[in-house]
Each structure stands twice: as structure tokens, then as C-alpha cells.
Amino acid sequence: MSSKSVATLAGVSALALYSSMSTAAGEQSKYNLPEPQSVIAHEIYDMHIWLMWICVVIFVGVFGVMFYSILKHRKSLGYKAANFHHSTSVEIVWTVIPCIILIVMAYPATKTVISMKDTSSPDMTIKATGYQWMWGYDYLTGEGEGISFFSRLSTPRAQIENKEPKGENYLLEVDNRVVVPVGKKVRVIITANDVIHAWWVPALGIKQDAIPGFIRDTWFTVDTPGVYRGQCAELCGKDHGFMPIVVEALEEDDYAEWVAAQLGASEAAAEQAEADAEKEFTMEELNTKGEQVYAAHCAACHQPNGQGIPGAFSALDGSELVNGPVAEHIDIVINGKANTAMTPFRHLSDVDLAAVVTYERNAWSNDTGDVVQPSDINEYRN
């Protein structure tokens, strides 16, 4: 082994040792895992530290013997190289001992993996759906049953484009957080609408792929109130890094208040949506609303100026589709286009869809003069 390799391994060992000691002293080392905040996260963290110390002991033992042999049996001290072929006893020993070490390490790892997969008897269930590029959440059981919302990155574009200083939680803040009560077992069933995503919150010990057409599940129980941040951990496309996950844990009384507020807001929103579906909007109203919807859902691919990205995402400015029949434009927005990055947006409200189609047909150099009403979208859906 070269001196460079030895130095590298020594550095890794020292770094691991520093990480462990820093955390043991109550400091959060940037080189170590985040402070665990759930039962599973604690098991993962404890196993990580325990196995790391086993590796340190093996490292010190092996390299200690090696360095001792090099120093004490070198030619300059008069030692001559031994001439031997093999030893059955030695071969048995160096086979059996590693096997025992692996079994000792595998037991807690297997125990933790089994615990991670035990999603039985949850207090509540939340469905998380990955979209390019946001998350949709549906509270399926528990006190918050019936709550649904989308969670999008809320970092200002000016920070992303380096026009403003980065905020404290740059790329890790959302407009709607996943809110859960402390001390309750929360089951999360995970899927995706378009491509493979991953729901990853390291402080809670969770990382589960979200695969279109499949349902995966995981669980957690938060120990203490707080805000815990994560991200999509799969290369799901151009804006992969813009899919944060934020879980906020509240005491039961605070959580009950949040649920009541959300259910009240959902009822009001449903009533408003029903009223809006029958309302005739002016072009100015639709364009104003459509610009907001476009910025939230479309600008990442087609760009704020509608020029798209050549070879990747088509331009909408001057597009034959956008300037063609309205029905074809509505169809591709609602249903997407197979085998392309254009995903369905049927989950948006009739008002949002009418607004964004109207905006696209009258923005930039497009000047069709078409006004699409929510009733047109509703008619198309039906």
C-alpha cells in the first residue's frame, strides 16, 4: 500500500473520530449525520456510530501490525525475509474472524431495516405524491383526514439567480409544510405522477423512492416539536434540486388548531372554486392569474420569457400549438404529452388552467385574443 493511501485512510479515520466526539460533546458536526429526531433515526445514528468504531478498531489493529512489522523487520536492522508457503491455521483464522465481525455488524443493521419497514398500526396516514417539481400531500386517515395541498419551493427566484443574497434556508423552504403531531406514528405512502422521485428527511431517518404506478411506504414518530427539512433525493429532472420537503411537528393542541384551520380553509376554497367555475372572468383577470400559475408551474421548463430551452423544452412564444386550436392547447395542458417531459396538470383547478391557457395564448408575441373560461375547462374534463 502506498504512503498516500495510508495517509488518506488515516485522515478518514481521524475525521470519523472527530465527528463522533463532536456529537458526543453536544456539538452538531457538519461532518456527521443530523441530530436524530425519530425512533428510526436514533437507531440509524446509533448503528452508524457503533459500526464506525468497529471500523476504527479494525483500522488501528491492521495498520498497527503492518507498521510494526515494517519498522521492526526491515533490512537495515539485519532481518532477512522469511521463506514460507502457507499456513492452514492462519487461513482459517483470517476467514473466520471477518465472518464473525460481519455477523455482529449485520445483526443490528437487519434489526433496524426490519423496524424501518414496520408501518403497521399507524396513528395517521399521509400520501405524498412527487411531481416535476413539487410534492402533493393528502391526509388519508387521522385527525387531519381530508386535508390536501401542494408544497412548492418558496425560495425567491432572485436568490436562485444570484440577484439577492441567499436566505438562511436557501432551497429548503416551501409554501406549505407537512404538519404532524409529536409522538404519533405517521405512515407516509409515497408515489409519483411522472418520473422517479424520493422523499428524504434525514433528521427523521426517512428516504423512500416515489415511483410512478407503485405505492411505497415508510413511517416516523417525531420526538420533539420543530421543523425538519429534506429534499428529493433522485435525479428527477432539470429542477431536481428545487423539490424541498419540510415537516413541522407540533404539540397535539397546536396540531388540532392547524387541522381546524386547514379544514375551514379547504371548505372556503371549495366554495370559492365552485363559484369561480361559473364566473365569467375578464381577459385582464385571467392574464394576471395566469402569469402567477405560469411562474409556479411552467416557467422552470419553458422559461419566464416563453423561449424554452432548445433541445430540451419547447418554446411557447410563437408556438404553433399555443397559437393553434384552443382545444388542442387545453388537451396538452391537462393531459400532458406521452414520452416527453410535458406532464399532466389536471390536478390544477379549472380557474388555474383557464388562466394559464389564456395567459400563454396572449403573452410575449402571442396575440390570439382568445379568452378561456373555467367553464370551458370543466366542459373539456367532462
mmCIF file of C-alpha atoms in Angstrom:
data_model
loop_
_atom_site.group_PDB
_atom_site.id
_atom_site.type_symbol
_atom_site.label_atom_id
_atom_site.label_comp_id
_atom_site.label_asym_id
_atom_site.label_seq_id
_atom_site.Cartn_x
_atom_site.Cartn_y
_atom_site.Cartn_z
ATOM 1 C CA MET A 1 0.000 0.000 0.000
ATOM 2 C CA SER A 2 1.374 3.439 -0.903
ATOM 3 C CA SER A 3 2.114 6.124 1.690
ATOM 4 C CA LYS A 4 -0.579 8.296 0.029
ATOM 5 C CA SER A 5 -3.219 5.607 0.568
ATOM 6 C CA VAL A 6 -2.176 5.166 4.178
ATOM 7 C CA ALA A 7 -2.411 8.915 4.758
ATOM 8 C CA THR A 8 -5.869 9.038 3.168
ATOM 9 C CA LEU A 9 -7.182 6.217 5.357
ATOM 10 C CA ALA A 10 -5.685 7.833 8.426
ATOM 11 C CA GLY A 11 -7.429 11.087 7.523
ATOM 12 C CA VAL A 12 -10.779 9.352 7.085
ATOM 13 C CA SER A 13 -10.418 7.644 10.442
ATOM 14 C CA ALA A 14 -9.482 10.897 12.164
ATOM 15 C CA LEU A 15 -12.453 12.647 10.537
ATOM 16 C CA ALA A 16 -14.851 9.930 11.703
ATOM 17 C CA LEU A 17 -13.371 10.113 15.197
ATOM 18 C CA TYR A 18 -13.752 13.906 15.249
ATOM 19 C CA SER A 19 -17.383 13.637 14.081
ATOM 20 C CA SER A 20 -18.243 11.159 16.826
ATOM 21 C CA MET A 21 -16.516 13.131 19.565
ATOM 22 C CA SER A 22 -18.067 16.435 18.439
ATOM 23 C CA THR A 23 -21.556 14.998 18.600
ATOM 24 C CA ALA A 24 -20.870 13.267 21.921
ATOM 25 C CA ALA A 25 -19.804 16.638 23.307
ATOM 26 C CA GLY A 26 -23.160 18.126 22.321
ATOM 27 C CA GLU A 27 -21.973 19.872 19.181
ATOM 28 C CA GLN A 28 -23.562 19.315 15.768
ATOM 29 C CA SER A 29 -20.655 18.482 13.469
ATOM 30 C CA LYS A 30 -21.135 19.302 9.814
ATOM 31 C CA TYR A 31 -19.298 16.053 9.005
ATOM 32 C CA ASN A 32 -21.710 13.822 10.910
ATOM 33 C CA LEU A 33 -25.327 12.780 10.450
ATOM 34 C CA PRO A 34 -28.008 15.287 11.559
ATOM 35 C CA GLU A 35 -29.184 15.012 15.130
ATOM 36 C CA PRO A 36 -31.808 12.216 15.077
ATOM 37 C CA GLN A 37 -35.392 13.229 15.801
ATOM 38 C CA SER A 38 -37.294 9.959 15.465
ATOM 39 C CA VAL A 39 -37.064 6.383 16.726
ATOM 40 C CA ILE A 40 -35.719 5.081 13.415
ATOM 41 C CA ALA A 41 -33.312 7.993 13.045
ATOM 42 C CA HIS A 42 -31.915 7.211 16.512
ATOM 43 C CA GLU A 43 -31.413 3.556 15.559
ATOM 44 C CA ILE A 44 -29.679 4.540 12.314
ATOM 45 C CA TYR A 45 -27.475 7.048 14.096
ATOM 46 C CA ASP A 46 -26.503 4.674 16.911
ATOM 47 C CA MET A 47 -25.728 1.903 14.426
ATOM 48 C CA HIS A 48 -23.648 4.311 12.340
ATOM 49 C CA ILE A 49 -21.547 5.340 15.350
ATOM 50 C CA TRP A 50 -21.167 1.763 16.636
ATOM 51 C CA LEU A 51 -20.093 0.367 13.245
ATOM 52 C CA MET A 52 -17.773 3.313 12.746
ATOM 53 C CA TRP A 53 -15.961 2.450 15.999
ATOM 54 C CA ILE A 54 -15.668 -1.180 14.907
ATOM 55 C CA CYS A 55 -14.063 0.026 11.678
ATOM 56 C CA VAL A 56 -11.720 2.308 13.662
ATOM 57 C CA VAL A 57 -10.615 -0.614 15.872
ATOM 58 C CA ILE A 58 -10.002 -2.808 12.808
ATOM 59 C CA PHE A 59 -8.141 0.040 11.104
ATOM 60 C CA VAL A 60 -5.879 0.652 14.108
ATOM 61 C CA GLY A 61 -5.254 -3.072 14.618
ATOM 62 C CA VAL A 62 -4.427 -3.885 10.996
ATOM 63 C CA PHE A 63 -2.288 -0.835 10.330
ATOM 64 C CA GLY A 64 -0.658 -1.116 13.765
ATOM 65 C CA VAL A 65 0.554 -4.634 12.967
ATOM 66 C CA MET A 66 1.576 -3.555 9.489
ATOM 67 C CA PHE A 67 3.599 -0.535 10.649
ATOM 68 C CA TYR A 68 5.181 -2.559 13.480
ATOM 69 C CA SER A 69 6.243 -5.244 11.000
ATOM 70 C CA ILE A 70 7.663 -2.668 8.614
ATOM 71 C CA LEU A 71 9.638 -0.853 11.307
ATOM 72 C CA LYS A 72 10.927 -3.826 13.294
ATOM 73 C CA HIS A 73 11.650 -6.235 10.460
ATOM 74 C CA ARG A 74 13.311 -4.019 7.909
ATOM 75 C CA LYS A 75 16.502 -4.942 6.114
ATOM 76 C CA SER A 76 18.524 -2.158 7.753
ATOM 77 C CA LEU A 77 18.135 -3.928 11.115
ATOM 78 C CA GLY A 78 19.529 -7.141 9.691
ATOM 79 C CA TYR A 79 16.293 -9.060 9.276
ATOM 80 C CA LYS A 80 16.063 -11.451 6.377
ATOM 81 C CA ALA A 81 12.817 -12.173 4.552
ATOM 82 C CA ALA A 82 11.133 -15.391 5.696
ATOM 83 C CA ASN A 83 10.556 -18.089 3.121
ATOM 84 C CA PHE A 84 7.261 -19.947 3.628
ATOM 85 C CA HIS A 85 4.284 -21.019 1.532
ATOM 86 C CA HIS A 86 1.079 -21.101 3.559
ATOM 87 C CA SER A 87 -0.451 -21.878 6.915
ATOM 88 C CA THR A 88 -3.816 -23.595 7.137
ATOM 89 C CA SER A 89 -4.341 -22.289 10.660
ATOM 90 C CA VAL A 90 -3.718 -18.692 9.615
ATOM 91 C CA GLU A 91 -6.066 -19.021 6.632
ATOM 92 C CA ILE A 92 -8.824 -20.397 8.878
ATOM 93 C CA VAL A 93 -8.327 -17.586 11.388
ATOM 94 C CA TRP A 94 -8.395 -14.760 8.844
ATOM 95 C CA THR A 95 -11.531 -16.252 7.287
ATOM 96 C CA VAL A 96 -13.464 -16.979 10.485
ATOM 97 C CA ILE A 97 -12.762 -13.689 12.278
ATOM 98 C CA PRO A 98 -14.055 -11.440 9.443
ATOM 99 C CA CYS A 99 -17.160 -13.647 9.169
ATOM 100 C CA ILE A 100 -17.832 -13.202 12.883
ATOM 101 C CA ILE A 101 -17.317 -9.442 12.578
ATOM 102 C CA LEU A 102 -19.762 -9.276 9.630
ATOM 103 C CA ILE A 103 -22.388 -11.262 11.546
ATOM 104 C CA VAL A 104 -22.005 -8.980 14.572
ATOM 105 C CA MET A 105 -22.416 -5.928 12.297
ATOM 106 C CA ALA A 106 -25.282 -7.442 10.290
ATOM 107 C CA TYR A 107 -27.496 -8.165 13.301
ATOM 108 C CA PRO A 108 -28.247 -4.544 14.333
ATOM 109 C CA ALA A 109 -28.415 -3.480 10.684
ATOM 110 C CA THR A 110 -31.040 -6.150 9.917
ATOM 111 C CA LYS A 111 -32.960 -5.261 13.067
ATOM 112 C CA THR A 112 -33.068 -1.585 12.042
ATOM 113 C CA VAL A 113 -34.131 -2.354 8.458
ATOM 114 C CA ILE A 114 -36.987 -4.524 9.756
ATOM 115 C CA SER A 115 -38.063 -1.668 12.060
ATOM 116 C CA MET A 116 -37.959 0.762 9.137
ATOM 117 C CA LYS A 117 -40.367 -1.431 7.189
ATOM 118 C CA ASP A 118 -42.870 -1.913 10.022
ATOM 119 C CA THR A 119 -45.621 0.525 9.003
ATOM 120 C CA SER A 120 -48.356 -1.343 10.869
ATOM 121 C CA SER A 121 -50.800 0.345 13.281
ATOM 122 C CA PRO A 122 -50.151 4.000 12.365
ATOM 123 C CA ASP A 123 -51.959 6.832 14.138
ATOM 124 C CA MET A 124 -52.329 8.682 10.833
ATOM 125 C CA THR A 125 -51.523 8.192 7.150
ATOM 126 C CA ILE A 126 -50.328 10.798 4.667
ATOM 127 C CA LYS A 127 -49.972 10.233 0.933
ATOM 128 C CA ALA A 128 -47.021 12.031 -0.695
ATOM 129 C CA THR A 129 -47.022 12.341 -4.499
ATOM 130 C CA GLY A 130 -43.986 13.592 -6.389
ATOM 131 C CA TYR A 131 -44.458 15.921 -9.357
ATOM 132 C CA GLN A 132 -41.938 17.731 -11.527
ATOM 133 C CA TRP A 133 -41.137 19.675 -9.374
ATOM 134 C CA MET A 134 -43.226 19.795 -6.214
ATOM 135 C CA TRP A 135 -44.965 17.486 -3.744
ATOM 136 C CA GLY A 136 -48.656 16.853 -3.273
ATOM 137 C CA TYR A 137 -49.972 15.736 0.118
ATOM 138 C CA ASP A 138 -53.241 14.062 1.080
ATOM 139 C CA TYR A 139 -54.091 13.298 4.717
ATOM 140 C CA LEU A 140 -55.886 9.959 4.364
ATOM 141 C CA THR A 141 -56.507 8.983 7.984
ATOM 142 C CA GLY A 142 -56.227 10.542 11.395
ATOM 143 C CA GLU A 143 -57.403 13.829 12.790
ATOM 144 C CA GLY A 144 -56.481 15.713 9.618
ATOM 145 C CA GLU A 145 -58.326 13.376 7.241
ATOM 146 C CA GLY A 146 -59.434 15.211 4.121
ATOM 147 C CA ILE A 147 -56.666 17.833 4.074
ATOM 148 C CA SER A 148 -54.925 18.124 0.696
ATOM 149 C CA PHE A 149 -52.412 20.609 -0.638
ATOM 150 C CA PHE A 150 -49.359 21.093 -2.853
ATOM 151 C CA SER A 151 -45.983 22.019 -1.432
ATOM 152 C CA ARG A 152 -43.655 24.064 -3.656
ATOM 153 C CA LEU A 153 -40.284 25.697 -3.279
ATOM 154 C CA SER A 154 -40.713 29.219 -1.881
ATOM 155 C CA THR A 155 -37.146 30.476 -2.312
ATOM 156 C CA PRO A 156 -37.390 33.694 -4.384
ATOM 157 C CA ARG A 157 -36.133 33.457 -7.978
ATOM 158 C CA ALA A 158 -33.908 36.449 -7.279
ATOM 159 C CA GLN A 159 -31.877 34.331 -4.822
ATOM 160 C CA ILE A 160 -31.664 31.428 -7.259
ATOM 161 C CA GLU A 161 -30.427 33.773 -9.994
ATOM 162 C CA ASN A 162 -27.897 35.366 -7.605
ATOM 163 C CA LYS A 163 -29.604 38.749 -7.732
ATOM 164 C CA GLU A 164 -30.156 38.709 -3.944
ATOM 165 C CA PRO A 165 -28.191 37.190 -1.020
ATOM 166 C CA LYS A 166 -29.092 33.586 -0.199
ATOM 167 C CA GLY A 167 -31.566 33.156 2.657
ATOM 168 C CA GLU A 168 -30.972 31.032 5.751
ATOM 169 C CA ASN A 169 -32.969 28.105 4.338
ATOM 170 C CA TYR A 170 -31.995 28.567 0.703
ATOM 171 C CA LEU A 171 -33.774 25.954 -1.455
ATOM 172 C CA LEU A 172 -35.126 24.310 1.713
ATOM 173 C CA GLU A 173 -38.317 26.305 2.325
ATOM 174 C CA VAL A 174 -41.799 25.662 0.964
ATOM 175 C CA ASP A 175 -45.104 27.468 0.779
ATOM 176 C CA ASN A 176 -46.993 24.636 2.554
ATOM 177 C CA ARG A 177 -45.350 22.432 5.178
ATOM 178 C CA VAL A 178 -46.297 18.885 6.126
ATOM 179 C CA VAL A 179 -47.607 19.309 9.668
ATOM 180 C CA VAL A 180 -47.769 16.353 12.079
ATOM 181 C CA PRO A 181 -48.322 15.893 15.818
ATOM 182 C CA VAL A 182 -45.469 14.968 18.138
ATOM 183 C CA GLY A 183 -45.425 11.414 19.489
ATOM 184 C CA LYS A 184 -47.742 9.910 16.858
ATOM 185 C CA LYS A 185 -46.798 7.177 14.404
ATOM 186 C CA VAL A 186 -47.135 8.733 10.952
ATOM 187 C CA ARG A 187 -47.280 6.409 7.969
ATOM 188 C CA VAL A 188 -46.333 8.013 4.644
ATOM 189 C CA ILE A 189 -47.355 6.254 1.442
ATOM 190 C CA ILE A 190 -45.298 7.519 -1.447
ATOM 191 C CA THR A 191 -45.810 7.544 -5.211
ATOM 192 C CA ALA A 192 -45.082 9.779 -8.197
ATOM 193 C CA ASN A 193 -47.030 11.349 -11.008
ATOM 194 C CA ASP A 194 -44.340 11.418 -13.702
ATOM 195 C CA VAL A 195 -40.782 10.224 -13.007
ATOM 196 C CA ILE A 196 -38.969 8.651 -10.049
ATOM 197 C CA HIS A 197 -38.593 10.999 -7.086
ATOM 198 C CA ALA A 198 -37.510 10.273 -3.485
ATOM 199 C CA TRP A 199 -38.923 11.523 -0.185
ATOM 200 C CA TRP A 200 -35.927 12.159 2.059
ATOM 201 C CA VAL A 201 -35.878 13.793 5.507
ATOM 202 C CA PRO A 202 -32.553 12.846 7.144
ATOM 203 C CA ALA A 203 -33.372 14.017 10.692
ATOM 204 C CA LEU A 204 -36.371 11.643 10.676
ATOM 205 C CA GLY A 205 -34.437 8.710 9.214
ATOM 206 C CA ILE A 206 -36.561 8.545 6.050
ATOM 207 C CA LYS A 207 -35.559 8.002 2.430
ATOM 208 C CA GLN A 208 -38.042 6.249 0.166
ATOM 209 C CA ASP A 209 -38.309 6.297 -3.624
ATOM 210 C CA ALA A 210 -41.513 7.614 -5.208
ATOM 211 C CA ILE A 211 -42.147 5.521 -8.333
ATOM 212 C CA PRO A 212 -44.956 6.163 -10.864
ATOM 213 C CA GLY A 213 -47.530 3.380 -10.747
ATOM 214 C CA PHE A 214 -46.240 1.971 -7.451
ATOM 215 C CA ILE A 215 -47.034 2.625 -3.802
ATOM 216 C CA ARG A 216 -44.144 2.571 -1.335
ATOM 217 C CA ASP A 217 -44.476 3.373 2.350
ATOM 218 C CA THR A 218 -42.428 4.424 5.348
ATOM 219 C CA TRP A 219 -43.096 5.829 8.809
ATOM 220 C CA PHE A 220 -41.781 8.096 11.525
ATOM 221 C CA THR A 221 -42.614 9.355 15.002
ATOM 222 C CA VAL A 222 -41.198 12.791 15.803
ATOM 223 C CA ASP A 223 -39.691 13.149 19.265
ATOM 224 C CA THR A 224 -39.787 16.909 19.762
ATOM 225 C CA PRO A 225 -41.599 19.870 18.165
ATOM 226 C CA GLY A 226 -39.627 21.568 15.417
ATOM 227 C CA VAL A 227 -39.085 21.998 11.698
ATOM 228 C CA TYR A 228 -37.220 19.253 9.827
ATOM 229 C CA ARG A 229 -36.042 19.737 6.262
ATOM 230 C CA GLY A 230 -35.215 17.410 3.405
ATOM 231 C CA GLN A 231 -35.213 17.208 -0.384
ATOM 232 C CA CYS A 232 -35.998 14.962 -3.301
ATOM 233 C CA ALA A 233 -33.032 12.584 -3.441
ATOM 234 C CA GLU A 234 -33.413 11.318 -7.016
ATOM 235 C CA LEU A 235 -32.203 12.913 -10.243
ATOM 236 C CA CYS A 236 -35.768 13.592 -11.370
ATOM 237 C CA GLY A 237 -35.041 16.238 -13.997
ATOM 238 C CA LYS A 238 -33.834 19.767 -14.589
ATOM 239 C CA ASP A 239 -35.153 21.231 -11.317
ATOM 240 C CA HIS A 240 -34.296 18.205 -9.168
ATOM 241 C CA GLY A 241 -32.690 20.478 -6.570
ATOM 242 C CA PHE A 242 -35.836 22.606 -6.262
ATOM 243 C CA MET A 243 -38.068 19.985 -4.568
ATOM 244 C CA PRO A 244 -37.632 20.553 -0.832
ATOM 245 C CA ILE A 245 -39.582 18.738 1.879
ATOM 246 C CA VAL A 246 -40.399 20.481 5.150
ATOM 247 C CA VAL A 247 -42.015 18.618 8.054
ATOM 248 C CA GLU A 248 -43.240 20.658 11.020
ATOM 249 C CA ALA A 249 -44.011 18.792 14.245
ATOM 250 C CA LEU A 250 -46.458 20.418 16.683
ATOM 251 C CA GLU A 251 -47.800 19.598 20.106
ATOM 252 C CA GLU A 252 -51.227 17.938 19.943
ATOM 253 C CA ASP A 253 -53.207 21.074 20.872
ATOM 254 C CA ASP A 254 -51.365 23.172 18.280
ATOM 255 C CA TYR A 255 -51.826 20.428 15.698
ATOM 256 C CA ALA A 256 -55.587 20.328 16.383
ATOM 257 C CA GLU A 257 -55.745 24.085 15.768
ATOM 258 C CA TRP A 258 -53.846 23.682 12.499
ATOM 259 C CA VAL A 259 -56.200 20.917 11.349
ATOM 260 C CA ALA A 260 -59.264 23.049 12.124
ATOM 261 C CA ALA A 261 -57.785 25.977 10.204
ATOM 262 C CA GLN A 262 -56.901 23.794 7.213
ATOM 263 C CA LEU A 263 -60.309 22.139 7.040
ATOM 264 C CA GLY A 264 -62.003 25.543 7.284
ATOM 265 C CA ALA A 265 -59.773 26.928 4.531
ATOM 266 C CA SER A 266 -60.463 23.857 2.347
ATOM 267 C CA GLU A 267 -64.222 24.320 2.647
ATOM 268 C CA ALA A 268 -63.916 28.003 1.811
ATOM 269 C CA ALA A 269 -61.651 27.214 -1.142
ATOM 270 C CA ALA A 270 -64.074 24.576 -2.442
ATOM 271 C CA GLU A 271 -66.958 27.034 -2.233
ATOM 272 C CA GLN A 272 -64.871 29.687 -3.967
ATOM 273 C CA ALA A 273 -63.811 27.242 -6.693
ATOM 274 C CA GLU A 274 -67.434 26.262 -7.281
ATOM 275 C CA ALA A 275 -68.397 29.911 -7.580
ATOM 276 C CA ASP A 276 -65.421 30.693 -9.831
ATOM 277 C CA ALA A 277 -66.294 27.810 -12.151
ATOM 278 C CA GLU A 278 -69.492 29.648 -13.127
ATOM 279 C CA LYS A 279 -67.926 33.095 -13.213
ATOM 280 C CA GLU A 280 -67.043 34.908 -16.422
ATOM 281 C CA PHE A 281 -63.565 36.410 -15.974
ATOM 282 C CA THR A 282 -62.168 39.281 -17.983
ATOM 283 C CA MET A 283 -59.013 38.762 -20.030
ATOM 284 C CA GLU A 284 -57.117 41.041 -17.647
ATOM 285 C CA GLU A 285 -58.148 38.938 -14.636
ATOM 286 C CA LEU A 286 -57.214 35.701 -16.397
ATOM 287 C CA ASN A 287 -53.860 37.060 -17.587
ATOM 288 C CA THR A 288 -52.958 38.274 -14.084
ATOM 289 C CA LYS A 289 -53.859 34.918 -12.542
ATOM 290 C CA GLY A 290 -52.328 33.003 -15.448
ATOM 291 C CA GLU A 291 -48.977 34.726 -15.066
ATOM 292 C CA GLN A 292 -48.834 33.545 -11.440
ATOM 293 C CA VAL A 293 -49.758 29.965 -12.390
ATOM 294 C CA TYR A 294 -47.230 30.003 -15.233
ATOM 295 C CA ALA A 295 -44.447 31.210 -12.909
ATOM 296 C CA ALA A 296 -45.255 28.456 -10.385
ATOM 297 C CA HIS A 297 -45.660 25.513 -12.775
ATOM 298 C CA CYS A 298 -44.342 26.279 -16.253
ATOM 299 C CA ALA A 299 -41.509 28.819 -16.119
ATOM 300 C CA ALA A 300 -38.917 26.302 -14.886
ATOM 301 C CA CYS A 301 -39.038 24.452 -18.233
ATOM 302 C CA HIS A 302 -40.435 26.932 -20.750
ATOM 303 C CA GLN A 303 -38.626 29.869 -19.115
ATOM 304 C CA PRO A 304 -40.212 33.146 -17.899
ATOM 305 C CA ASN A 305 -39.861 34.641 -21.404
ATOM 306 C CA GLY A 306 -41.545 31.662 -23.067
ATOM 307 C CA GLN A 307 -38.431 30.839 -25.104
ATOM 308 C CA GLY A 308 -37.920 27.382 -23.604
ATOM 309 C CA ILE A 309 -34.565 25.589 -23.718
ATOM 310 C CA PRO A 310 -33.528 24.463 -27.215
ATOM 311 C CA GLY A 311 -33.274 20.694 -27.446
ATOM 312 C CA ALA A 312 -34.937 20.163 -24.076
ATOM 313 C CA PHE A 313 -38.120 22.216 -23.603
ATOM 314 C CA SER A 314 -40.083 23.737 -26.469
ATOM 315 C CA ALA A 315 -40.717 27.462 -26.778
ATOM 316 C CA LEU A 316 -44.266 28.733 -26.195
ATOM 317 C CA ASP A 317 -43.576 32.160 -27.651
ATOM 318 C CA GLY A 318 -44.675 31.848 -31.278
ATOM 319 C CA SER A 319 -45.577 28.171 -30.832
ATOM 320 C CA GLU A 320 -47.900 26.637 -33.425
ATOM 321 C CA LEU A 321 -49.645 24.712 -30.663
ATOM 322 C CA VAL A 322 -50.230 27.768 -28.472
ATOM 323 C CA ASN A 323 -51.421 29.820 -31.434
ATOM 324 C CA GLY A 324 -53.461 26.970 -32.893
ATOM 325 C CA PRO A 325 -56.845 25.492 -31.915
ATOM 326 C CA VAL A 326 -57.777 26.166 -28.276
ATOM 327 C CA ALA A 327 -58.947 22.572 -27.723
ATOM 328 C CA GLU A 328 -55.503 21.160 -28.573
ATOM 329 C CA HIS A 329 -53.836 23.633 -26.221
ATOM 330 C CA ILE A 330 -56.200 22.703 -23.368
ATOM 331 C CA ASP A 331 -55.670 18.988 -24.066
ATOM 332 C CA ILE A 332 -51.885 19.059 -23.737
ATOM 333 C CA VAL A 333 -52.003 21.204 -20.588
ATOM 334 C CA ILE A 334 -54.484 18.868 -18.890
ATOM 335 C CA ASN A 335 -53.201 15.517 -20.174
ATOM 336 C CA GLY A 336 -49.546 16.218 -20.942
ATOM 337 C CA LYS A 337 -47.713 14.517 -23.787
ATOM 338 C CA ALA A 338 -46.551 10.913 -23.643
ATOM 339 C CA ASN A 339 -42.810 10.172 -23.713
ATOM 340 C CA THR A 340 -41.886 13.794 -23.074
ATOM 341 C CA ALA A 341 -41.209 15.969 -20.035
ATOM 342 C CA MET A 342 -44.654 17.579 -20.502
ATOM 343 C CA THR A 343 -46.570 16.119 -17.562
ATOM 344 C CA PRO A 344 -50.350 16.326 -16.955
ATOM 345 C CA PHE A 345 -51.620 19.298 -14.970
ATOM 346 C CA ARG A 346 -55.151 18.043 -14.484
ATOM 347 C CA HIS A 347 -54.675 18.399 -10.737
ATOM 348 C CA LEU A 348 -54.885 22.193 -11.069
ATOM 349 C CA SER A 349 -58.254 23.884 -10.628
ATOM 350 C CA ASP A 350 -60.435 24.902 -13.573
ATOM 351 C CA VAL A 351 -59.673 28.538 -12.807
ATOM 352 C CA ASP A 352 -55.898 27.970 -12.786
ATOM 353 C CA LEU A 353 -55.997 26.015 -16.035
ATOM 354 C CA ALA A 354 -58.227 28.566 -17.772
ATOM 355 C CA ALA A 355 -55.969 31.370 -16.593
ATOM 356 C CA VAL A 356 -52.679 29.812 -17.684
ATOM 357 C CA VAL A 357 -54.017 28.818 -21.127
ATOM 358 C CA THR A 358 -55.375 32.342 -21.641
ATOM 359 C CA TYR A 359 -52.074 33.838 -20.490
ATOM 360 C CA GLU A 360 -49.960 31.668 -22.800
ATOM 361 C CA ARG A 361 -52.134 32.500 -25.786
ATOM 362 C CA ASN A 362 -51.779 36.233 -25.188
ATOM 363 C CA ALA A 363 -48.281 36.604 -23.708
ATOM 364 C CA TRP A 364 -44.984 37.600 -25.339
ATOM 365 C CA SER A 365 -45.507 37.786 -29.121
ATOM 366 C CA ASN A 366 -48.617 35.581 -28.950
ATOM 367 C CA ASP A 367 -51.748 37.627 -29.606
ATOM 368 C CA THR A 368 -54.641 35.284 -30.317
ATOM 369 C CA GLY A 369 -57.149 37.295 -28.318
ATOM 370 C CA ASP A 370 -58.628 34.021 -27.010
ATOM 371 C CA VAL A 371 -60.233 34.026 -23.566
ATOM 372 C CA VAL A 372 -60.639 30.587 -21.956
ATOM 373 C CA GLN A 373 -63.134 30.457 -19.099
ATOM 374 C CA PRO A 374 -63.226 27.908 -16.221
ATOM 375 C CA SER A 375 -66.487 26.593 -17.662
ATOM 376 C CA ASP A 376 -64.579 25.675 -20.860
ATOM 377 C CA ILE A 377 -62.092 23.635 -18.832
ATOM 378 C CA ASN A 378 -64.906 21.959 -16.897
ATOM 379 C CA GLU A 379 -66.668 21.092 -20.131
ATOM 380 C CA TYR A 380 -63.470 19.592 -21.530
ATOM 381 C CA ARG A 381 -62.934 17.492 -18.393
ATOM 382 C CA ASN A 382 -66.424 16.080 -18.640
#
